[in-house]
mmCIF file of C-alpha atoms and ligand atoms in Angstrom:
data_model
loop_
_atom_site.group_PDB
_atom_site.id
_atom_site.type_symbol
_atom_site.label_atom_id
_atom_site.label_comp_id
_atom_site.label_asym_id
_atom_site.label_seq_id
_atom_site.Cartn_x
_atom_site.Cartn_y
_atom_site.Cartn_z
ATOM 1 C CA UNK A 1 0.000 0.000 0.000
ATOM 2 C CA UNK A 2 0.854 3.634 -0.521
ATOM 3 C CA UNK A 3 0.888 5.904 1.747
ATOM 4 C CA UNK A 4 1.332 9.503 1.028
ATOM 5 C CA UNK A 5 3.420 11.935 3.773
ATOM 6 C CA UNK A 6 3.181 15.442 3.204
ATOM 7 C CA UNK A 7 5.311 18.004 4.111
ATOM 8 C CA UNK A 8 4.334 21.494 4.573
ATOM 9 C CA UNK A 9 7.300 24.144 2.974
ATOM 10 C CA UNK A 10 5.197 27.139 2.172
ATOM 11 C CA UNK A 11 8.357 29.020 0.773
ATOM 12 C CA UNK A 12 8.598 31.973 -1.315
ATOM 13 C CA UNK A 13 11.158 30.605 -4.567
ATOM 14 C CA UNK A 14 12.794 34.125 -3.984
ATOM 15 C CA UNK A 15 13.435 34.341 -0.025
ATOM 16 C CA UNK A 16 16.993 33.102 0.038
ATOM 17 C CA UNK A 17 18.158 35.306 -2.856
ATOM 18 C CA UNK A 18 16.138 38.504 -1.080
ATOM 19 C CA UNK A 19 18.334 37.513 2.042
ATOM 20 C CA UNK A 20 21.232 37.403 0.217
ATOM 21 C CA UNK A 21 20.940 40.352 -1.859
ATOM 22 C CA UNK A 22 20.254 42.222 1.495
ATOM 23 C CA UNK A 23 23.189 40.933 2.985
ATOM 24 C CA UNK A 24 25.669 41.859 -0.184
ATOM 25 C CA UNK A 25 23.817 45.489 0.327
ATOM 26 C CA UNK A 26 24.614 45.818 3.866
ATOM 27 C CA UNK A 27 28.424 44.441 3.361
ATOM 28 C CA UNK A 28 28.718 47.074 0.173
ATOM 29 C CA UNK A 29 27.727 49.697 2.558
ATOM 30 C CA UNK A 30 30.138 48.993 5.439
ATOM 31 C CA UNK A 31 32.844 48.886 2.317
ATOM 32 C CA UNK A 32 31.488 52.324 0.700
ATOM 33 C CA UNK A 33 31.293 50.647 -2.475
ATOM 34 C CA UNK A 34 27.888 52.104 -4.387
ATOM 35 C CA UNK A 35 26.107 49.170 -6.703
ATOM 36 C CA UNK A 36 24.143 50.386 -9.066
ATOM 37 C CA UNK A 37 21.808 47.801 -11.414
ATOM 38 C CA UNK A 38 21.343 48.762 -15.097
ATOM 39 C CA UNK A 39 18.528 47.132 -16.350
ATOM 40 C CA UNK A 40 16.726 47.584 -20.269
ATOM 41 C CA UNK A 41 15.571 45.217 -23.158
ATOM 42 C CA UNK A 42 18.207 44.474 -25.240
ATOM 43 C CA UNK A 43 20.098 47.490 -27.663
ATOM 44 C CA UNK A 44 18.273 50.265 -25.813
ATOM 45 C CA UNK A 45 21.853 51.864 -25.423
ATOM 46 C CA UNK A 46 22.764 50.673 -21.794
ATOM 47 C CA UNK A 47 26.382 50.258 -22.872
ATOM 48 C CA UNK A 48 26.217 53.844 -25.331
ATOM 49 C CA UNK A 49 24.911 55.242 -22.394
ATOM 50 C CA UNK A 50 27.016 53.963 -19.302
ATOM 51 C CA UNK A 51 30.625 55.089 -21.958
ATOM 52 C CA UNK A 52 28.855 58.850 -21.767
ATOM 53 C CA UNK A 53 27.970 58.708 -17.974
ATOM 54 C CA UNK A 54 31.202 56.930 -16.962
ATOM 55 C CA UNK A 55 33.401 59.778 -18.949
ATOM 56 C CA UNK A 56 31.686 62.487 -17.386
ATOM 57 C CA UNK A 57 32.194 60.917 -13.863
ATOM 58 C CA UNK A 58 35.630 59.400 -14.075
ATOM 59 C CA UNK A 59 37.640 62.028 -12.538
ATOM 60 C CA UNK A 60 34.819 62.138 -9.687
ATOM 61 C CA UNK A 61 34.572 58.920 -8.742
ATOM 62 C CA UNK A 62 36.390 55.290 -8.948
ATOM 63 C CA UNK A 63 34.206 53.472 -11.088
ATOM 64 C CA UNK A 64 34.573 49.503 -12.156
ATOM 65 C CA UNK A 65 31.770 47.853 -14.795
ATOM 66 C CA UNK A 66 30.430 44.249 -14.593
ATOM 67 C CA UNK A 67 28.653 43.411 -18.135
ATOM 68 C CA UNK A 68 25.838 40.897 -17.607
ATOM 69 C CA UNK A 69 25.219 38.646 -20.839
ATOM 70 C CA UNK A 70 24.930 35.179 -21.774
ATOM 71 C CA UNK A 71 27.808 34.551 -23.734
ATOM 72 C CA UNK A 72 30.457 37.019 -25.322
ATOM 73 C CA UNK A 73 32.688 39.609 -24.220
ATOM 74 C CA UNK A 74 32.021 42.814 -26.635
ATOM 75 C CA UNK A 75 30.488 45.263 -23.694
ATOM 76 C CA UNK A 76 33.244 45.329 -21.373
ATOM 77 C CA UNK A 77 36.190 45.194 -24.259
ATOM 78 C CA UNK A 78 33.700 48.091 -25.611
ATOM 79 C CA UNK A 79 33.372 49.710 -21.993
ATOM 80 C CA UNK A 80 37.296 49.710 -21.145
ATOM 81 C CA UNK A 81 38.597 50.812 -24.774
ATOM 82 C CA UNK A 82 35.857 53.687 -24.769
ATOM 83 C CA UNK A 83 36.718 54.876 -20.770
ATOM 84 C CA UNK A 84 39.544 53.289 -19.994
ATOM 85 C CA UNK A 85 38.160 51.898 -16.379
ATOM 86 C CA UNK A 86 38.018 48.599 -15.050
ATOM 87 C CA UNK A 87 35.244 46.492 -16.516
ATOM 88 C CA UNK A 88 34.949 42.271 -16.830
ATOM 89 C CA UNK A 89 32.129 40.077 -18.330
ATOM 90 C CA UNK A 90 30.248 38.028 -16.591
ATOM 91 C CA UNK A 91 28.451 35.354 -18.379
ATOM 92 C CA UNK A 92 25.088 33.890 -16.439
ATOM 93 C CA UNK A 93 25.698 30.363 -18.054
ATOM 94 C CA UNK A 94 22.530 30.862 -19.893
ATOM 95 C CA UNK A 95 19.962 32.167 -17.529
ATOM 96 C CA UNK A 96 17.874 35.393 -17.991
ATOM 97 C CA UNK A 97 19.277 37.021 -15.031
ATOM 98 C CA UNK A 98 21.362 37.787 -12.348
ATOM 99 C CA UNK A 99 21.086 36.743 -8.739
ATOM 100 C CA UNK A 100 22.709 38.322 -5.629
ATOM 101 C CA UNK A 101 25.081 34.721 -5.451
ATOM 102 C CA UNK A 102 26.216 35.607 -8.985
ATOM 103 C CA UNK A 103 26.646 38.940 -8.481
ATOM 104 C CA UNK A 104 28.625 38.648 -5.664
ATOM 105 C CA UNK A 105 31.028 36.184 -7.279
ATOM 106 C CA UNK A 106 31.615 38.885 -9.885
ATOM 107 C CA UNK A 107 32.253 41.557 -7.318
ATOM 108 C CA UNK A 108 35.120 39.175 -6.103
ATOM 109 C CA UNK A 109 36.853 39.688 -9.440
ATOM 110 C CA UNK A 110 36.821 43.212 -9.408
ATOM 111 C CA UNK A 111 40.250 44.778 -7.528
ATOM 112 C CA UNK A 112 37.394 47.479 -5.515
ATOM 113 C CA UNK A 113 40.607 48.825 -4.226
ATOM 114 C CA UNK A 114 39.235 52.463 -3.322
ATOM 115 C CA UNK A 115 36.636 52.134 -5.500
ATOM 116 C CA UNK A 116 33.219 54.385 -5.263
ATOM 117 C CA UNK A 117 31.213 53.289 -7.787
ATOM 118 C CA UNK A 118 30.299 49.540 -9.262
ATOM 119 C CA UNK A 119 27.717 49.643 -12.311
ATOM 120 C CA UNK A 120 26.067 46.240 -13.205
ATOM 121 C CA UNK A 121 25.133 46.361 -16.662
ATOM 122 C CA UNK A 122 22.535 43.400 -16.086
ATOM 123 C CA UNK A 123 20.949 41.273 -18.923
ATOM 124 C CA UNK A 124 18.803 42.820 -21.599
ATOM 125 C CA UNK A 125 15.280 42.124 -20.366
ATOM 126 C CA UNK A 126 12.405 43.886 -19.002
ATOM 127 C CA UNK A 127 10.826 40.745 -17.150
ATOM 128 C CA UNK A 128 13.180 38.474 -15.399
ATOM 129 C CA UNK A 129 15.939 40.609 -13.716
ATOM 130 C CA UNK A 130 13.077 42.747 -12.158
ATOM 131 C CA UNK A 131 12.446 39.773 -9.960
ATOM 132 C CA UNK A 132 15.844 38.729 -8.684
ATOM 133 C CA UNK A 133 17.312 41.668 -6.057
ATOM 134 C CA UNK A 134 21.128 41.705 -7.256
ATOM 135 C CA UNK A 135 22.054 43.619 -3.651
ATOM 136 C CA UNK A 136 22.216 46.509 -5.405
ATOM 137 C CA UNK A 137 21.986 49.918 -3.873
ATOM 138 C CA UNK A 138 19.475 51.239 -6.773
ATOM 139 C CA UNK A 139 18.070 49.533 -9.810
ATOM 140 C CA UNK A 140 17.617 52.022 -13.212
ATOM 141 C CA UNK A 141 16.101 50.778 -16.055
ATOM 142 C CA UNK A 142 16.184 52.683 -20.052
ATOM 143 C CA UNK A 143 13.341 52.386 -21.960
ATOM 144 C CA UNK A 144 14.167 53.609 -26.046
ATOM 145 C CA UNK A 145 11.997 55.491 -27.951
ATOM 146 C CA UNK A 146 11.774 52.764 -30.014
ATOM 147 C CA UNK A 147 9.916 50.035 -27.833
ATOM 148 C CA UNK A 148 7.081 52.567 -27.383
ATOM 149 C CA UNK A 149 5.664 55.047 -24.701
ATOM 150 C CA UNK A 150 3.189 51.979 -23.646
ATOM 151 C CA UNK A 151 5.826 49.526 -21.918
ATOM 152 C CA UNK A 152 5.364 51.085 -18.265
ATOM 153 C CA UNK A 153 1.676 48.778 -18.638
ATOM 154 C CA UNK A 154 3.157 45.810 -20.103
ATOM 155 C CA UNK A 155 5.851 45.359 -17.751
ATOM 156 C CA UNK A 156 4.914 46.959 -14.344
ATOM 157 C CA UNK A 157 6.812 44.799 -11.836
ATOM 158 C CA UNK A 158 10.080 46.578 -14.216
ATOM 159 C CA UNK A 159 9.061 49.664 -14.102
ATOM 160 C CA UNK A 160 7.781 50.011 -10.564
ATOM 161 C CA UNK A 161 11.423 48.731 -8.558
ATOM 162 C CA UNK A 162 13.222 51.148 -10.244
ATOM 163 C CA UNK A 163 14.422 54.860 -8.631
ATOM 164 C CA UNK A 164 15.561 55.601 -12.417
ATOM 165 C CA UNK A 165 13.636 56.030 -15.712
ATOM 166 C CA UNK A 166 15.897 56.975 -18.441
ATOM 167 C CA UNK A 167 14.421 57.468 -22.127
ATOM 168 C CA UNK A 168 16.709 57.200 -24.598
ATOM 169 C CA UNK A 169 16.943 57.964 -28.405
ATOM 170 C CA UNK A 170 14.969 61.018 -28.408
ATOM 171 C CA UNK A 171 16.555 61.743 -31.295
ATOM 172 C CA UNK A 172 14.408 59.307 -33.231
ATOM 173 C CA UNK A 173 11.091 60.234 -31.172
ATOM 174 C CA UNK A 174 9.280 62.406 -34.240
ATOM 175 C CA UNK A 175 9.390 58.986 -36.659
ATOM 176 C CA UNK A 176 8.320 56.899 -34.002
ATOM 177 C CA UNK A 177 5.092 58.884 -32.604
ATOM 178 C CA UNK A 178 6.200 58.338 -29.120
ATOM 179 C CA UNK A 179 4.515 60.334 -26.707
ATOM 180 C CA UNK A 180 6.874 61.380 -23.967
ATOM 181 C CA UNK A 181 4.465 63.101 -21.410
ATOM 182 C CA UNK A 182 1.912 59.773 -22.152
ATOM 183 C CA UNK A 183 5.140 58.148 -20.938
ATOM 184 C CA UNK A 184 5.896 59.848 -18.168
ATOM 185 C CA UNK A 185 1.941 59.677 -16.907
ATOM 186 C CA UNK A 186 2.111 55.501 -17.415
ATOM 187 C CA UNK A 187 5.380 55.423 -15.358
ATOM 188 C CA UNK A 188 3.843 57.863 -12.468
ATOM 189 C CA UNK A 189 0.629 55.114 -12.463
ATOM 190 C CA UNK A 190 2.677 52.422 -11.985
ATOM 191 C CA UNK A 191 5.588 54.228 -9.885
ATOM 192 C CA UNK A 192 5.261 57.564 -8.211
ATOM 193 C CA UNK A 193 8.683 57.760 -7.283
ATOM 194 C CA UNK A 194 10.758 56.884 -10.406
ATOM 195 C CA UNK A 195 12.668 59.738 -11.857
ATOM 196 C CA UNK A 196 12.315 60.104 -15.476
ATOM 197 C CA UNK A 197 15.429 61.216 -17.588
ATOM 198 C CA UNK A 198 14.823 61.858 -21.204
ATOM 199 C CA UNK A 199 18.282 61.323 -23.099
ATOM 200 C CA UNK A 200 20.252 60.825 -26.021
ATOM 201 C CA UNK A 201 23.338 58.830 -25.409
ATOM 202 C CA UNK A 202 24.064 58.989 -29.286
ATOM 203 C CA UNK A 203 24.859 62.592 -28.921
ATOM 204 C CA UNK A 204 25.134 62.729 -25.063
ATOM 205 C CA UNK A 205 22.623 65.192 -24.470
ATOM 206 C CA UNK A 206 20.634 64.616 -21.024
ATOM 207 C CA UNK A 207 23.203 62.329 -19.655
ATOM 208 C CA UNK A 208 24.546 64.778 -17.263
ATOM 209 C CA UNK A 209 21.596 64.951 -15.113
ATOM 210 C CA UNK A 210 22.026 60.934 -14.979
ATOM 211 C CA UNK A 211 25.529 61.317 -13.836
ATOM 212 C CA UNK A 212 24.750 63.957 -11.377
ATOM 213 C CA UNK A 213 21.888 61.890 -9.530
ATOM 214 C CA UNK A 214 24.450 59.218 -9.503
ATOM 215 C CA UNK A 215 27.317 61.432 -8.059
ATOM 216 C CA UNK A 216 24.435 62.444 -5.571
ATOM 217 C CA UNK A 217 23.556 59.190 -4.655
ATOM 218 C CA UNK A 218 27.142 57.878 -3.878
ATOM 219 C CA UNK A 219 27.922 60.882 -1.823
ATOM 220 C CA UNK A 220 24.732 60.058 0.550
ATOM 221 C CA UNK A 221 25.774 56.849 0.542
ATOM 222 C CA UNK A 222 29.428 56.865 1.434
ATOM 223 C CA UNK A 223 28.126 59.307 4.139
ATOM 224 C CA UNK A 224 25.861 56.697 5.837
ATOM 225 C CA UNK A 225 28.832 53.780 5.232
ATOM 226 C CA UNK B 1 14.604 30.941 -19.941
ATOM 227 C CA UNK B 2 13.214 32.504 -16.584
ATOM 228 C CA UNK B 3 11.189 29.689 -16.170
ATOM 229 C CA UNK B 4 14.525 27.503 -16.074
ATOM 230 C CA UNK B 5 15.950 29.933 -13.542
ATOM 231 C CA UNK B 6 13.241 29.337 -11.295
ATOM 232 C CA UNK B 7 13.429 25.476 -11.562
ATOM 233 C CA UNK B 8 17.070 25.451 -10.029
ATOM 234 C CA UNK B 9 15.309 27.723 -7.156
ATOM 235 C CA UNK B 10 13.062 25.081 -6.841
ATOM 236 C CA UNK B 11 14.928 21.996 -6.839
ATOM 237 C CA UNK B 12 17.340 23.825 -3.685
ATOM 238 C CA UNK B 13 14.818 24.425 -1.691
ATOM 239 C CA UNK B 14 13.348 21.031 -1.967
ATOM 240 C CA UNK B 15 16.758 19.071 -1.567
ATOM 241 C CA UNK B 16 17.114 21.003 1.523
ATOM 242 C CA UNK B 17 13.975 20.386 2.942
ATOM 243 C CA UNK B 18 14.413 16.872 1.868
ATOM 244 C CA UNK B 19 17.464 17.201 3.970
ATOM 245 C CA UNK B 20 16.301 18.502 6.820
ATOM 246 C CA UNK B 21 13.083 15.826 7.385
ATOM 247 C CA UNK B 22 15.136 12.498 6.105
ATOM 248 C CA UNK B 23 13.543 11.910 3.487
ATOM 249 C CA UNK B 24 15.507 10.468 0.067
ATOM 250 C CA UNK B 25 13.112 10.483 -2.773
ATOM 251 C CA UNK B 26 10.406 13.090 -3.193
ATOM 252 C CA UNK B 27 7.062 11.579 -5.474
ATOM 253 C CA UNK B 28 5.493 15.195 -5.990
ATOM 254 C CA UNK B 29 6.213 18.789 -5.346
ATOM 255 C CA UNK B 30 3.206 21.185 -4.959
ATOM 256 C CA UNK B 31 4.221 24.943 -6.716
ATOM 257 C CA UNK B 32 1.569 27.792 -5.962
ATOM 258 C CA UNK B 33 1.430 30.060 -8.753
ATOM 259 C CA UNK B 34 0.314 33.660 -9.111
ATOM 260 C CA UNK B 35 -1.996 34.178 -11.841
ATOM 261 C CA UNK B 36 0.050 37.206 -12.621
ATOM 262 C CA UNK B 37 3.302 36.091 -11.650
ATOM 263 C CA UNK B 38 5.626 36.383 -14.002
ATOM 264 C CA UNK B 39 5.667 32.327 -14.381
ATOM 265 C CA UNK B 40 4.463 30.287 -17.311
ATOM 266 C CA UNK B 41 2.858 27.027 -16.227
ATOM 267 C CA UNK B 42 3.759 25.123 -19.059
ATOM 268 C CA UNK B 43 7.208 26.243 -19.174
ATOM 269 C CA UNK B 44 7.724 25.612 -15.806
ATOM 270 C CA UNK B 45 6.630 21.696 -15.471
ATOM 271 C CA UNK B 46 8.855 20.932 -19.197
ATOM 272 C CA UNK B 47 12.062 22.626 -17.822
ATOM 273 C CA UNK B 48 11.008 20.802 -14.226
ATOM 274 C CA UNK B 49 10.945 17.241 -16.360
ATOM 275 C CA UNK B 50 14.343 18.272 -17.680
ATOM 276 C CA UNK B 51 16.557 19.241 -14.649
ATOM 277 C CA UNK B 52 14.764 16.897 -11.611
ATOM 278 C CA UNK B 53 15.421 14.130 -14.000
ATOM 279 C CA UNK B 54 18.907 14.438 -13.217
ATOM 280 C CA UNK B 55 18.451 14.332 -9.848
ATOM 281 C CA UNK B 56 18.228 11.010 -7.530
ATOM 282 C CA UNK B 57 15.686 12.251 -5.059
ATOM 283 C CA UNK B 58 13.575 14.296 -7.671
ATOM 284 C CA UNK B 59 13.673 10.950 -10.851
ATOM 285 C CA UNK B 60 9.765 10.920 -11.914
ATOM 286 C CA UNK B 61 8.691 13.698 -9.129
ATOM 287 C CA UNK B 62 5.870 15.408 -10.638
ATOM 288 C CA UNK B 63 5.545 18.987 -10.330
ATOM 289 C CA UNK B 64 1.990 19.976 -9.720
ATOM 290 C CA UNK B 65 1.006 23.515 -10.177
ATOM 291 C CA UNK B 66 -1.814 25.570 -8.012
ATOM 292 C CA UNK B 67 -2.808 28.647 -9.709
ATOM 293 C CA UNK B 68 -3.702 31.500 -7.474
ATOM 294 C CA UNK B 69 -6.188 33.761 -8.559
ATOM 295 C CA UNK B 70 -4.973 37.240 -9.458
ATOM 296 C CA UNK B 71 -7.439 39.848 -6.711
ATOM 297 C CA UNK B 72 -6.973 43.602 -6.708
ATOM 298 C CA UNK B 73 -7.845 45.889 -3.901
ATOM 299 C CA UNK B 74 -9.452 49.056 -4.451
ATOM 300 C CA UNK B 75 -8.933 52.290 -1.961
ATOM 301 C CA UNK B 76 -11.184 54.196 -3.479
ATOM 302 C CA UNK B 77 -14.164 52.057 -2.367
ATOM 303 C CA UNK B 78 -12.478 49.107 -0.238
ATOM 304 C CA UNK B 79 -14.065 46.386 -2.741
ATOM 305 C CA UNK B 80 -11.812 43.361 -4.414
ATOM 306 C CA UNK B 81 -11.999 42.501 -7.921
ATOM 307 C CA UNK B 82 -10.804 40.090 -10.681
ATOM 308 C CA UNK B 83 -7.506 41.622 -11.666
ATOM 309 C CA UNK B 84 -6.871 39.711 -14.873
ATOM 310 C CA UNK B 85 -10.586 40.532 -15.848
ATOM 311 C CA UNK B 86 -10.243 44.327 -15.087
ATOM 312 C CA UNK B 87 -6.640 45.461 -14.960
ATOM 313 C CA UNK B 88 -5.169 48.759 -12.443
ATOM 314 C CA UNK B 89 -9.019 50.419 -12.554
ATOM 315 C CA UNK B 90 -11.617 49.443 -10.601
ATOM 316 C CA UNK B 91 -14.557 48.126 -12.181
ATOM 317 C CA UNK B 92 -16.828 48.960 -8.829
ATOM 318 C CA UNK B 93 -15.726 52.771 -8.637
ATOM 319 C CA UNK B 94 -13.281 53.754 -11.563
ATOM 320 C CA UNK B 95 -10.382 54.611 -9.075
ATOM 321 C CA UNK B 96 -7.268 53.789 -10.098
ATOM 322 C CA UNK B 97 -5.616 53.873 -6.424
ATOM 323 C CA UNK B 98 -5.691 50.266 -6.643
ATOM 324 C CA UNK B 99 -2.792 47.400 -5.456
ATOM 325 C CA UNK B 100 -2.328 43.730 -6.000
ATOM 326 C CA UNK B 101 -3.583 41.714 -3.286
ATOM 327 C CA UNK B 102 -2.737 38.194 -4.200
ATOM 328 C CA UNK B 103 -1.888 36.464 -7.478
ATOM 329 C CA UNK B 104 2.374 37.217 -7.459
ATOM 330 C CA UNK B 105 3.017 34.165 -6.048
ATOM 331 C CA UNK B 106 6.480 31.561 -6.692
ATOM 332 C CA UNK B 107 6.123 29.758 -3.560
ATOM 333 C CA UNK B 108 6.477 25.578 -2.836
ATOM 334 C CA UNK B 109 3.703 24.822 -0.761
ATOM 335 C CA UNK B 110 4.583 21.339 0.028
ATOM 336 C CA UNK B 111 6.043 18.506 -1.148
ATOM 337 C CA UNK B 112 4.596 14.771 -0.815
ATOM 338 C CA UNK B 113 6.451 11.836 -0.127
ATOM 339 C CA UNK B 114 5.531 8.171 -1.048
ATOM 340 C CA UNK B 115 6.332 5.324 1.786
ATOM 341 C CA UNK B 116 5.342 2.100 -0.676
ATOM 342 C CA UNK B 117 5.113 -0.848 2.269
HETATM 343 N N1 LIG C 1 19.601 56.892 -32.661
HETATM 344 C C1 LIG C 1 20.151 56.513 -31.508
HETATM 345 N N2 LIG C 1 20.768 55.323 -31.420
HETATM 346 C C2 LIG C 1 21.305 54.967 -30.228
HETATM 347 C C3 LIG C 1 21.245 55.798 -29.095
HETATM 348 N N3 LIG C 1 21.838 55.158 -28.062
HETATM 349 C C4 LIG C 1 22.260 53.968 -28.539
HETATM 350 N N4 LIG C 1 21.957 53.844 -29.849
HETATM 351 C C5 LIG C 1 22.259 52.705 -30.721
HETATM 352 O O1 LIG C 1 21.524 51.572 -30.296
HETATM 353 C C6 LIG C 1 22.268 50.367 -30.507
HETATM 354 C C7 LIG C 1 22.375 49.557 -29.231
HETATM 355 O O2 LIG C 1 23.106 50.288 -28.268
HETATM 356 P P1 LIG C 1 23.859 49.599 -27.056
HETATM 357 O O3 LIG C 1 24.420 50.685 -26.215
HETATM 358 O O4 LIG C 1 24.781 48.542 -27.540
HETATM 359 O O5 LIG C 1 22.630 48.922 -26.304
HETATM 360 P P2 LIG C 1 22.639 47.851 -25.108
HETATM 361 O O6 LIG C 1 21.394 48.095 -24.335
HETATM 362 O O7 LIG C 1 23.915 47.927 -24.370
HETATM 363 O O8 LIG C 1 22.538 46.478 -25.895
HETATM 364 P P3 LIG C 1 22.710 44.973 -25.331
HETATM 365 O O9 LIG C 1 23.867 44.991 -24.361
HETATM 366 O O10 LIG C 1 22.978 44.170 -26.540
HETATM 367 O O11 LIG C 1 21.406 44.640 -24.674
HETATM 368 C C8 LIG C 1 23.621 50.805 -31.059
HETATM 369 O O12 LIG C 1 23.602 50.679 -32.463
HETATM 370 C C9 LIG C 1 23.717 52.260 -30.643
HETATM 371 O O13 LIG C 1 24.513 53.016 -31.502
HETATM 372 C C10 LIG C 1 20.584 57.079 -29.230
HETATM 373 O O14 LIG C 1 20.463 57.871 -28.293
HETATM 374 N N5 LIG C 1 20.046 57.364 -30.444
HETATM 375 MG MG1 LIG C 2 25.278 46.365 -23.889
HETATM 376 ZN ZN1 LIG C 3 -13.297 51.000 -6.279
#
């Protein structure tokens, strides 16, 4: 006969990597090393835009890149010969995101000797990595003129965990009918707090208010470290 | 592959419960699933076949899949609704100061072991 034990788990699948991700955020701190998570669908311009951010903020800050992708190396070769900073690849052995265990294993092959600033450049995807808390200290997300002013509905969970909205390619906004202040509105609905940042990383126009939240946001941080 | 991703989350928690209550061979494992989590059903129980498989204690453990039903809460008027039916606005009121209640779930209720004597 068969008999059937059951045993009661009642476990969220994401509790151990929210506990982890806390505790890489609270070590981080004590270090006064500011992780920030890049997150977008793929070739909205994370890499264009972090080589224009990074090169206004160099002589500011100590900054290291980890590039998130499946397989390859061309974003951090791209990121070092176009900044000259420290940047490695980390490859996620063909899942859709990162977890705090994997990020922290890439941390450990950066030198973070005095550094201020780490920038994950996470993989391109608007649904996964929103789920998985890397232990970063802020997540920012770029949304390109050309996916359309109506993502902020079709992916809330994205939209509403980050502190950074950054539209990019407005240069190509007139052929794609994309309605910034519709935008904006759909991102307030879904987060009240994000801070939109309308840019162009082609040209570099609007990145310096991204770089100067971020040079705000380290200072605060390294203050409370 | 998220759905992959989530499998591997899976299959450590259960080996570690499996751990922790002596048990070394698991017949089912019972997944509660948001109706708007981000989580494919389908998806879920084909890359489940694929990695437990590989496993001792998870060969031929079926994954069986409880779908919680996606409710909104409304502020402006206190009622619940269907949220897959009626999306962020309240169908009672029109108010759009609305939140998920339930229906985000990834979470292993239990798992069920099989003594044959
Ligand atoms: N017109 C225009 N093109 C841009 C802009 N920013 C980036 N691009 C182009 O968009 C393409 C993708 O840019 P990347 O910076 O590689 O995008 P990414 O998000 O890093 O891409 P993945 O890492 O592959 O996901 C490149 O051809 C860029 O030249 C912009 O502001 N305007
Ligand atoms: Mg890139
Ligand atoms: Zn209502």
């Amino acid at each position: 006969m068969d008999d059937v034990r059951i045993i009661e788990i009642k476990k969220s699948v994401f509790e151990d990597n929210d506990r982890d991700a806390d505790a890489l955020r609270r070590e981080l701190k004590g270090k006064g090393v500011y992780l920030l998570n890049l997150m977008s669908s793929p070739g909205s311009g994370k890499t264009t835009t972090l080589i224009q951010t990074i090169n206004l903020l160099k002589d500011k800050l100590k900054i290291a890149v980890m590039e998130a992708d499946i397989d390859g190396d061309v974003d951090a070769r791209k990121i070092r010969e176009a900044t000259g900073i420290e940047s490695i690849q980390l490859h996620t052995g063909g899942m859709c995101h990162l977890d705090a265990e994997m990020t922290r294993q890439g941390l450990d092959g950066l030198t973070l000797r005095d550094t201020d600033l780490v920038i994950l450049e996470n993989v391109g995807n608007l649904v996964c990595p929103a789920e998985f808390d890397t232990g970063a200290a802020r997540n920012a997300m770029i949304l390109s003129v050309p996916e359309g002013h109506d993502k902020p509905l079709k992916y809330p969970l994205m939209f509403s965990i980050c502190d950074v909205v950054i539209i990019n390619k407005m240069d190509v906004a007139p052929y794609f009918d994309f309605d910034l202040e519709q935008c904006k509105e759909y991102i307030r609905m879904r987060n009240p707090r994000a801070k939109v940042l309308p840019i162009c990383a082609k040209t570099g126009e609007g990145v310096d208010a991204f770089a100067q939240w971020i040079l705000d946001e380290v200072t605060a941080w390294k203050r409370q470290s | 592959m998220h759905e992959l991703g989530i499998v591997f989350y899976i299959i450590r928690d259960v080996k570690q419960a499996a751990e922790e209550n002596g048990v070394d061979h698991v017949s089912a494992v019972v997944m509660n699933i948001g109706e708007v989590s981000t989580v494919v059903p389908d998806y879920l129980t084909d890359c489940w076949r694929w990695a437990a498989d590989k496993e001792p204690l998870l060969k031929g453990c079926e994954l069986k899949v409880h779908i919680i039903p996606a409710v909104t809460h409304c502020d402006g008027c206190g009622r619940e609704y269907e949220t897959v039916r009626y999306g962020r606005t309240c169908p009672h009121c029109q108010s759009e100061q609305t939140w998920l209640l339930r229906g985000n779930e990834v979470e292993i209720k239990e798992i069920e072991v099989t003594n044959t004597t």
